PDB file of N, CA and C in Angstrom:
ATOM      1  N   MET A   1     -30.242  -5.698  -1.767  1.00 52.00           N
ATOM      2  CA  MET A   1     -30.297  -6.524  -0.590  1.00 52.00           C
ATOM      3  C   MET A   1     -30.759  -7.922  -0.984  1.00 52.00           C
ATOM      4  N   ILE A   2     -30.229  -8.925  -0.335  1.00 59.00           N
ATOM      5  CA  ILE A   2     -30.593 -10.299  -0.629  1.00 59.00           C
ATOM      6  C   ILE A   2     -31.911 -10.614   0.071  1.00 59.00           C
ATOM      7  N   GLU A   3     -32.933 -11.012  -0.729  1.00 64.00           N
ATOM      8  CA  GLU A   3     -34.227 -11.325  -0.144  1.00 64.00           C
ATOM      9  C   GLU A   3     -34.252 -12.726   0.437  1.00 64.00           C
ATOM     10  N   LYS A   4     -33.653 -13.703  -0.262  1.00 62.00           N
ATOM     11  CA  LYS A   4     -33.605 -15.073   0.235  1.00 62.00           C
ATOM     12  C   LYS A   4     -32.164 -15.391   0.585  1.00 62.00           C
ATOM     13  N   GLN A   5     -31.947 -16.079   1.657  1.00 64.00           N
ATOM     14  CA  GLN A   5     -30.605 -16.484   2.054  1.00 64.00           C
ATOM     15  C   GLN A   5     -30.194 -17.714   1.244  1.00 64.00           C
ATOM     16  N   PRO A   6     -29.139 -17.593   0.437  1.00 67.00           N
ATOM     17  CA  PRO A   6     -28.696 -18.733  -0.363  1.00 67.00           C
ATOM     18  C   PRO A   6     -28.230 -19.873   0.540  1.00 67.00           C
ATOM     19  N   VAL A   7     -28.596 -21.079   0.156  1.00 73.00           N
ATOM     20  CA  VAL A   7     -28.202 -22.260   0.905  1.00 73.00           C
ATOM     21  C   VAL A   7     -26.696 -22.448   0.756  1.00 73.00           C
ATOM     22  N   GLY A   8     -26.018 -22.624   1.861  1.00 79.00           N
ATOM     23  CA  GLY A   8     -24.585 -22.883   1.836  1.00 79.00           C
ATOM     24  C   GLY A   8     -23.713 -21.634   1.941  1.00 79.00           C
ATOM     25  N   LEU A   9     -24.312 -20.448   1.921  1.00 85.00           N
ATOM     26  CA  LEU A   9     -23.523 -19.215   1.971  1.00 85.00           C
ATOM     27  C   LEU A   9     -22.733 -19.119   3.272  1.00 85.00           C
ATOM     28  N   ALA A  10     -23.368 -19.421   4.385  1.00 83.00           N
ATOM     29  CA  ALA A  10     -22.677 -19.316   5.676  1.00 83.00           C
ATOM     30  C   ALA A  10     -21.479 -20.246   5.733  1.00 83.00           C
ATOM     31  N   GLN A  11     -21.622 -21.456   5.203  1.00 85.00           N
ATOM     32  CA  GLN A  11     -20.522 -22.410   5.224  1.00 85.00           C
ATOM     33  C   GLN A  11     -19.358 -21.934   4.355  1.00 85.00           C
ATOM     34  N   GLU A  12     -19.685 -21.379   3.198  1.00 84.00           N
ATOM     35  CA  GLU A  12     -18.619 -20.886   2.320  1.00 84.00           C
ATOM     36  C   GLU A  12     -17.900 -19.694   2.936  1.00 84.00           C
ATOM     37  N   LEU A  13     -18.642 -18.801   3.573  1.00 84.00           N
ATOM     38  CA  LEU A  13     -18.012 -17.657   4.243  1.00 84.00           C
ATOM     39  C   LEU A  13     -17.138 -18.124   5.399  1.00 84.00           C
ATOM     40  N   ASP A  14     -17.593 -19.119   6.150  1.00 83.00           N
ATOM     41  CA  ASP A  14     -16.782 -19.673   7.237  1.00 83.00           C
ATOM     42  C   ASP A  14     -15.506 -20.310   6.699  1.00 83.00           C
ATOM     43  N   ALA A  15     -15.598 -20.955   5.538  1.00 82.00           N
ATOM     44  CA  ALA A  15     -14.418 -21.582   4.931  1.00 82.00           C
ATOM     45  C   ALA A  15     -13.388 -20.525   4.538  1.00 82.00           C
ATOM     46  N   LEU A  16     -13.854 -19.359   4.112  1.00 80.00           N
ATOM     47  CA  LEU A  16     -12.919 -18.279   3.756  1.00 80.00           C
ATOM     48  C   LEU A  16     -12.121 -17.828   4.975  1.00 80.00           C
ATOM     49  N   THR A  17     -12.744 -17.828   6.131  1.00 82.00           N
ATOM     50  CA  THR A  17     -12.081 -17.406   7.356  1.00 82.00           C
ATOM     51  C   THR A  17     -10.890 -18.304   7.679  1.00 82.00           C
ATOM     52  N   GLY A  18     -11.027 -19.592   7.413  1.00 74.00           N
ATOM     53  CA  GLY A  18      -9.959 -20.530   7.726  1.00 74.00           C
ATOM     54  C   GLY A  18      -8.973 -20.742   6.593  1.00 74.00           C
ATOM     55  N   ALA A  19      -9.185 -20.084   5.474  1.00 71.00           N
ATOM     56  CA  ALA A  19      -8.301 -20.267   4.315  1.00 71.00           C
ATOM     57  C   ALA A  19      -6.923 -19.681   4.601  1.00 71.00           C
ATOM     58  N   PRO A  20      -5.866 -20.274   4.034  1.00 70.00           N
ATOM     59  CA  PRO A  20      -4.530 -19.718   4.241  1.00 70.00           C
ATOM     60  C   PRO A  20      -4.414 -18.330   3.601  1.00 70.00           C
ATOM     61  N   ALA A  21      -3.525 -17.537   4.141  1.00 65.00           N
ATOM     62  CA  ALA A  21      -3.307 -16.183   3.620  1.00 65.00           C
ATOM     63  C   ALA A  21      -2.818 -16.246   2.175  1.00 65.00           C
ATOM     64  N   THR A  22      -3.202 -15.258   1.406  1.00 63.00           N
ATOM     65  CA  THR A  22      -2.753 -15.207   0.022  1.00 63.00           C
ATOM     66  C   THR A  22      -1.260 -14.918  -0.029  1.00 63.00           C
ATOM     67  N   HIS A  23      -0.640 -15.366  -1.090  1.00 57.00           N
ATOM     68  CA  HIS A  23       0.792 -15.136  -1.264  1.00 57.00           C
ATOM     69  C   HIS A  23       1.025 -13.658  -1.552  1.00 57.00           C
ATOM     70  N   ARG A  24       1.835 -13.054  -0.738  1.00 65.00           N
ATOM     71  CA  ARG A  24       2.144 -11.631  -0.918  1.00 65.00           C
ATOM     72  C   ARG A  24       3.391 -11.503  -1.763  1.00 65.00           C
ATOM     73  N   GLY A  25       3.361 -10.552  -2.637  1.00 68.00           N
ATOM     74  CA  GLY A  25       4.493 -10.324  -3.516  1.00 68.00           C
ATOM     75  C   GLY A  25       5.594  -9.551  -2.817  1.00 68.00           C
ATOM     76  N   PRO A  26       6.589  -9.140  -3.565  1.00 75.00           N
ATOM     77  CA  PRO A  26       7.687  -8.378  -2.961  1.00 75.00           C
ATOM     78  C   PRO A  26       7.200  -7.021  -2.464  1.00 75.00           C
ATOM     79  N   ARG A  27       7.917  -6.504  -1.512  1.00 79.00           N
ATOM     80  CA  ARG A  27       7.590  -5.194  -0.945  1.00 79.00           C
ATOM     81  C   ARG A  27       7.716  -4.130  -2.042  1.00 79.00           C
ATOM     82  N   CYS A  28       6.865  -3.121  -2.014  1.00 90.00           N
ATOM     83  CA  CYS A  28       6.942  -2.061  -3.019  1.00 90.00           C
ATOM     84  C   CYS A  28       8.241  -1.270  -2.825  1.00 90.00           C
ATOM     85  N   SER A  29       8.630  -0.528  -3.837  1.00 93.00           N
ATOM     86  CA  SER A  29       9.907   0.187  -3.765  1.00 93.00           C
ATOM     87  C   SER A  29       9.892   1.283  -2.707  1.00 93.00           C
ATOM     88  N   VAL A  30       8.739   1.882  -2.441  1.00 95.00           N
ATOM     89  CA  VAL A  30       8.667   2.897  -1.392  1.00 95.00           C
ATOM     90  C   VAL A  30       8.822   2.237  -0.026  1.00 95.00           C
ATOM     91  N   GLY A  31       8.144   1.104   0.178  1.00 93.00           N
ATOM     92  CA  GLY A  31       8.269   0.372   1.435  1.00 93.00           C
ATOM     93  C   GLY A  31       9.678  -0.131   1.662  1.00 93.00           C
ATOM     94  N   ALA A  32      10.321  -0.613   0.580  1.00 92.00           N
ATOM     95  CA  ALA A  32      11.700  -1.086   0.693  1.00 92.00           C
ATOM     96  C   ALA A  32      12.634   0.060   1.061  1.00 92.00           C
ATOM     97  N   LEU A  33      12.406   1.230   0.471  1.00 94.00           N
ATOM     98  CA  LEU A  33      13.225   2.395   0.786  1.00 94.00           C
ATOM     99  C   LEU A  33      13.026   2.808   2.247  1.00 94.00           C
ATOM    100  N   LEU A  34      11.785   2.802   2.712  1.00 94.00           N
ATOM    101  CA  LEU A  34      11.522   3.144   4.113  1.00 94.00           C
ATOM    102  C   LEU A  34      12.228   2.184   5.056  1.00 94.00           C
ATOM    103  N   GLU A  35      12.254   0.923   4.689  1.00 92.00           N
ATOM    104  CA  GLU A  35      12.892  -0.085   5.534  1.00 92.00           C
ATOM    105  C   GLU A  35      14.406   0.058   5.554  1.00 92.00           C
ATOM    106  N   ALA A  36      14.989   0.423   4.421  1.00 93.00           N
ATOM    107  CA  ALA A  36      16.451   0.485   4.302  1.00 93.00           C
ATOM    108  C   ALA A  36      17.044   1.834   4.708  1.00 93.00           C
ATOM    109  N   ALA A  37      16.230   2.872   4.702  1.00 94.00           N
ATOM    110  CA  ALA A  37      16.740   4.229   4.955  1.00 94.00           C
ATOM    111  C   ALA A  37      17.092   4.427   6.427  1.00 94.00           C
ATOM    112  N   ASP A  38      18.006   5.388   6.652  1.00 95.00           N
ATOM    113  CA  ASP A  38      18.316   5.713   8.048  1.00 95.00           C
ATOM    114  C   ASP A  38      17.075   6.370   8.674  1.00 95.00           C
ATOM    115  N   PRO A  39      16.976   6.371   9.985  1.00 95.00           N
ATOM    116  CA  PRO A  39      15.755   6.832  10.660  1.00 95.00           C
ATOM    117  C   PRO A  39      15.316   8.248  10.301  1.00 95.00           C
ATOM    118  N   ASP A  40      16.271   9.178  10.108  1.00 96.00           N
ATOM    119  CA  ASP A  40      15.895  10.554   9.767  1.00 96.00           C
ATOM    120  C   ASP A  40      15.251  10.630   8.392  1.00 96.00           C
ATOM    121  N   VAL A  41      15.833   9.925   7.426  1.00 95.00           N
ATOM    122  CA  VAL A  41      15.287   9.920   6.061  1.00 95.00           C
ATOM    123  C   VAL A  41      13.923   9.237   6.062  1.00 95.00           C
ATOM    124  N   ALA A  42      13.810   8.113   6.753  1.00 95.00           N
ATOM    125  CA  ALA A  42      12.536   7.392   6.803  1.00 95.00           C
ATOM    126  C   ALA A  42      11.444   8.261   7.430  1.00 95.00           C
ATOM    127  N   ALA A  43      11.771   8.977   8.485  1.00 96.00           N
ATOM    128  CA  ALA A  43      10.787   9.855   9.138  1.00 96.00           C
ATOM    129  C   ALA A  43      10.363  10.977   8.203  1.00 96.00           C
ATOM    130  N   SER A  44      11.314  11.571   7.480  1.00 97.00           N
ATOM    131  CA  SER A  44      10.985  12.637   6.525  1.00 97.00           C
ATOM    132  C   SER A  44      10.110  12.108   5.401  1.00 97.00           C
ATOM    133  N   LEU A  45      10.421  10.904   4.918  1.00 96.00           N
ATOM    134  CA  LEU A  45       9.636  10.317   3.839  1.00 96.00           C
ATOM    135  C   LEU A  45       8.222  10.003   4.321  1.00 96.00           C
ATOM    136  N   ARG A  46       8.073   9.457   5.509  1.00 95.00           N
ATOM    137  CA  ARG A  46       6.731   9.181   6.046  1.00 95.00           C
ATOM    138  C   ARG A  46       5.916  10.472   6.162  1.00 95.00           C
ATOM    139  N   THR A  47       6.574  11.532   6.607  1.00 96.00           N
ATOM    140  CA  THR A  47       5.882  12.812   6.753  1.00 96.00           C
ATOM    141  C   THR A  47       5.403  13.334   5.411  1.00 96.00           C
ATOM    142  N   VAL A  48       6.269  13.300   4.396  1.00 97.00           N
ATOM    143  CA  VAL A  48       5.889  13.831   3.088  1.00 97.00           C
ATOM    144  C   VAL A  48       4.839  12.932   2.422  1.00 97.00           C
ATOM    145  N   LEU A  49       4.893  11.621   2.658  1.00 96.00           N
ATOM    146  CA  LEU A  49       3.880  10.722   2.103  1.00 96.00           C
ATOM    147  C   LEU A  49       2.502  11.021   2.687  1.00 96.00           C
ATOM    148  N   ASP A  50       2.462  11.449   3.943  1.00 93.00           N
ATOM    149  CA  ASP A  50       1.200  11.745   4.606  1.00 93.00           C
ATOM    150  C   ASP A  50       0.774  13.202   4.461  1.00 93.00           C
ATOM    151  N   THR A  51       1.469  13.956   3.611  1.00 96.00           N
ATOM    152  CA  THR A  51       1.131  15.357   3.357  1.00 96.00           C
ATOM    153  C   THR A  51       0.442  15.447   1.996  1.00 96.00           C
ATOM    154  N   PRO A  52      -0.882  15.589   1.969  1.00 94.00           N
ATOM    155  CA  PRO A  52      -1.607  15.560   0.706  1.00 94.00           C
ATOM    156  C   PRO A  52      -1.255  16.688  -0.261  1.00 94.00           C
ATOM    157  N   SER A  53      -0.731  17.794   0.233  1.00 97.00           N
ATOM    158  CA  SER A  53      -0.412  18.918  -0.657  1.00 97.00           C
ATOM    159  C   SER A  53       0.838  18.663  -1.501  1.00 97.00           C
ATOM    160  N   VAL A  54       1.606  17.633  -1.159  1.00 97.00           N
ATOM    161  CA  VAL A  54       2.800  17.276  -1.937  1.00 97.00           C
ATOM    162  C   VAL A  54       2.381  16.180  -2.917  1.00 97.00           C
ATOM    163  N   THR A  55       2.614  16.424  -4.201  1.00 97.00           N
ATOM    164  CA  THR A  55       2.162  15.469  -5.211  1.00 97.00           C
ATOM    165  C   THR A  55       3.029  14.212  -5.235  1.00 97.00           C
ATOM    166  N   ALA A  56       2.415  13.126  -5.698  1.00 97.00           N
ATOM    167  CA  ALA A  56       3.143  11.869  -5.857  1.00 97.00           C
ATOM    168  C   ALA A  56       4.274  12.040  -6.872  1.00 97.00           C
ATOM    169  N   THR A  57       4.054  12.859  -7.882  1.00 97.00           N
ATOM    170  CA  THR A  57       5.078  13.108  -8.891  1.00 97.00           C
ATOM    171  C   THR A  57       6.300  13.784  -8.273  1.00 97.00           C
ATOM    172  N   ALA A  58       6.079  14.786  -7.436  1.00 97.00           N
ATOM    173  CA  ALA A  58       7.195  15.489  -6.797  1.00 97.00           C
ATOM    174  C   ALA A  58       7.987  14.539  -5.903  1.00 97.00           C
ATOM    175  N   ILE A  59       7.280  13.694  -5.168  1.00 97.00           N
ATOM    176  CA  ILE A  59       7.958  12.733  -4.294  1.00 97.00           C
ATOM    177  C   ILE A  59       8.755  11.744  -5.131  1.00 97.00           C
ATOM    178  N   ALA A  60       8.148  11.215  -6.182  1.00 97.00           N
ATOM    179  CA  ALA A  60       8.817  10.227  -7.030  1.00 97.00           C
ATOM    180  C   ALA A  60      10.064  10.811  -7.688  1.00 97.00           C
ATOM    181  N   GLU A  61       9.963  12.021  -8.187  1.00 96.00           N
ATOM    182  CA  GLU A  61      11.125  12.650  -8.827  1.00 96.00           C
ATOM    183  C   GLU A  61      12.252  12.857  -7.825  1.00 96.00           C
ATOM    184  N   THR A  62      11.921  13.286  -6.624  1.00 96.00           N
ATOM    185  CA  THR A  62      12.937  13.502  -5.601  1.00 96.00           C
ATOM    186  C   THR A  62      13.601  12.192  -5.215  1.00 96.00           C
ATOM    187  N   LEU A  63      12.808  11.157  -4.964  1.00 96.00           N
ATOM    188  CA  LEU A  63      13.371   9.856  -4.594  1.00 96.00           C
ATOM    189  C   LEU A  63      14.225   9.276  -5.717  1.00 96.00           C
ATOM    190  N   SER A  64      13.783   9.451  -6.954  1.00 95.00           N
ATOM    191  CA  SER A  64      14.517   8.904  -8.098  1.00 95.00           C
ATOM    192  C   SER A  64      15.886   9.554  -8.271  1.00 95.00           C
ATOM    193  N   ARG A  65      16.010  10.809  -7.873  1.00 94.00           N
ATOM    194  CA  ARG A  65      17.316  11.475  -7.965  1.00 94.00           C
ATOM    195  C   ARG A  65      18.333  10.869  -7.007  1.00 94.00           C
ATOM    196  N   TYR A  66      17.869  10.186  -5.978  1.00 92.00           N
ATOM    197  CA  TYR A  66      18.768   9.634  -4.970  1.00 92.00           C
ATOM    198  C   TYR A  66      18.862   8.114  -4.997  1.00 92.00           C
ATOM    199  N   GLY A  67      18.330   7.490  -6.015  1.00 87.00           N
ATOM    200  CA  GLY A  67      18.401   6.029  -6.085  1.00 87.00           C
ATOM    201  C   GLY A  67      17.716   5.503  -7.320  1.00 87.00           C
ATOM    202  N   ASP A  68      17.230   4.290  -7.228  1.00 87.00           N
ATOM    203  CA  ASP A  68      16.535   3.674  -8.346  1.00 87.00           C
ATOM    204  C   ASP A  68      15.273   4.462  -8.677  1.00 87.00           C
ATOM    205  N   PRO A  69      14.876   4.425  -9.955  1.00 93.00           N
ATOM    206  CA  PRO A  69      13.661   5.154 -10.342  1.00 93.00           C
ATOM    207  C   PRO A  69      12.420   4.644  -9.605  1.00 93.00           C
ATOM    208  N   ILE A  70      11.629   5.561  -9.130  1.00 95.00           N
ATOM    209  CA  ILE A  70      10.348   5.258  -8.498  1.00 95.00           C
ATOM    210  C   ILE A  70       9.307   6.088  -9.231  1.00 95.00           C
ATOM    211  N   THR A  71       8.214   5.452  -9.614  1.00 96.00           N
ATOM    212  CA  THR A  71       7.188   6.162 -10.374  1.00 96.00           C
ATOM    213  C   THR A  71       6.186   6.839  -9.449  1.00 96.00           C
ATOM    214  N   ALA A  72       5.511   7.846  -9.988  1.00 97.00           N
ATOM    215  CA  ALA A  72       4.468   8.538  -9.240  1.00 97.00           C
ATOM    216  C   ALA A  72       3.327   7.571  -8.918  1.00 97.00           C
ATOM    217  N   TYR A  73       3.072   6.622  -9.823  1.00 96.00           N
ATOM    218  CA  TYR A  73       2.037   5.619  -9.574  1.00 96.00           C
ATOM    219  C   TYR A  73       2.365   4.803  -8.320  1.00 96.00           C
ATOM    220  N   THR A  74       3.623   4.402  -8.172  1.00 96.00           N
ATOM    221  CA  THR A  74       4.034   3.618  -7.003  1.00 96.00           C
ATOM    222  C   THR A  74       3.855   4.436  -5.729  1.00 96.00           C
ATOM    223  N   VAL A  75       4.227   5.699  -5.765  1.00 97.00           N
ATOM    224  CA  VAL A  75       4.061   6.571  -4.589  1.00 97.00           C
ATOM    225  C   VAL A  75       2.580   6.726  -4.257  1.00 97.00           C
ATOM    226  N   ALA A  76       1.762   6.968  -5.280  1.00 96.00           N
ATOM    227  CA  ALA A  76       0.323   7.146  -5.052  1.00 96.00           C
ATOM    228  C   ALA A  76      -0.305   5.865  -4.501  1.00 96.00           C
ATOM    229  N   ARG A  77       0.093   4.716  -5.033  1.00 95.00           N
ATOM    230  CA  ARG A  77      -0.436   3.448  -4.538  1.00 95.00           C
ATOM    231  C   ARG A  77      -0.004   3.223  -3.086  1.00 95.00           C
ATOM    232  N   HIS A  78       1.255   3.554  -2.769  1.00 95.00           N
ATOM    233  CA  HIS A  78       1.737   3.390  -1.391  1.00 95.00           C
ATOM    234  C   HIS A  78       0.964   4.307  -0.444  1.00 95.00           C
ATOM    235  N   ARG A  79       0.625   5.484  -0.903  1.00 95.00           N
ATOM    236  CA  ARG A  79      -0.160   6.400  -0.069  1.00 95.00           C
ATOM    237  C   ARG A  79      -1.534   5.815   0.252  1.00 95.00           C
ATOM    238  N   ARG A  80      -2.049   4.964  -0.625  1.00 94.00           N
ATOM    239  CA  ARG A  80      -3.363   4.346  -0.404  1.00 94.00           C
ATOM    240  C   ARG A  80      -3.257   3.016   0.340  1.00 94.00           C
ATOM    241  N   ARG A  81      -2.107   2.739   0.971  1.00 90.00           N
ATOM    242  CA  ARG A  81      -1.940   1.464   1.666  1.00 90.00           C
ATOM    243  C   ARG A  81      -3.060   1.270   2.675  1.00 90.00           C
ATOM    244  N   GLY A  82      -3.486   0.044   2.783  1.00 85.00           N
ATOM    245  CA  GLY A  82      -4.602  -0.268   3.666  1.00 85.00           C
ATOM    246  C   GLY A  82      -5.951  -0.192   2.984  1.00 85.00           C
ATOM    247  N   MET A  83      -6.004   0.372   1.778  1.00 89.00           N
ATOM    248  CA  MET A  83      -7.254   0.446   1.023  1.00 89.00           C
ATOM    249  C   MET A  83      -7.248  -0.682  -0.014  1.00 89.00           C
ATOM    250  N   PRO A  84      -8.424  -1.054  -0.502  1.00 86.00           N
ATOM    251  CA  PRO A  84      -8.491  -2.155  -1.480  1.00 86.00           C
ATOM    252  C   PRO A  84      -7.648  -1.910  -2.737  1.00 86.00           C
ATOM    253  N   ASN A  85      -7.524  -0.657  -3.169  1.00 88.00           N
ATOM    254  CA  ASN A  85      -6.748  -0.358  -4.377  1.00 88.00           C
ATOM    255  C   ASN A  85      -5.368   0.183  -4.051  1.00 88.00           C
ATOM    256  N   GLY A  86      -4.920  -0.041  -2.838  1.00 89.00           N
ATOM    257  CA  GLY A  86      -3.639   0.508  -2.404  1.00 89.00           C
ATOM    258  C   GLY A  86      -2.546  -0.522  -2.292  1.00 89.00           C
ATOM    259  N   CYS A  87      -1.455  -0.079  -1.759  1.00 90.00           N
ATOM    260  CA  CYS A  87      -0.255  -0.887  -1.571  1.00 90.00           C
ATOM    261  C   CYS A  87      -0.488  -1.923  -0.488  1.00 90.00           C
ATOM    262  N   ARG A  88       0.275  -3.021  -0.563  1.00 86.00           N
ATOM    263  CA  ARG A  88       0.172  -4.073   0.454  1.00 86.00           C
ATOM    264  C   ARG A  88       0.970  -3.752   1.715  1.00 86.00           C
ATOM    265  N   CYS A  89       1.773  -2.712   1.673  1.00 86.00           N
ATOM    266  CA  CYS A  89       2.557  -2.341   2.860  1.00 86.00           C
ATOM    267  C   CYS A  89       1.619  -1.989   4.012  1.00 86.00           C
ATOM    268  N   GLU A  90       2.120  -2.186   5.214  1.00 81.00           N
ATOM    269  CA  GLU A  90       1.334  -1.854   6.397  1.00 81.00           C
ATOM    270  C   GLU A  90       1.073  -0.366   6.465  1.00 81.00           C
ATOM    271  N   ARG A  91      -0.058   0.011   6.990  1.00 76.00           N
ATOM    272  CA  ARG A  91      -0.431   1.418   7.167  1.00 76.00           C
ATOM    273  C   ARG A  91       0.314   1.994   8.329  1.00 76.00           C
TER     274      ARG A  91
END
């Protein structure tokens, strides 16, 4: 815990609030697939992504058979979207 309040901390924190948004990179391959897929496929993919008993490896292998290669790391990161170490895609 901070015992003394540093001079200028409040001003710097306020400046962060008004700072422009960081540049976001391209959408992840899982997010791009969800966006491009027909509604039935997208719904099935969302369901399996939110099912913890299905491994990221199994999902990645299945998706890769039907298109560009997707790694288990990408699937796992997308599953953590909204967390500091997760994907930038919306939750």
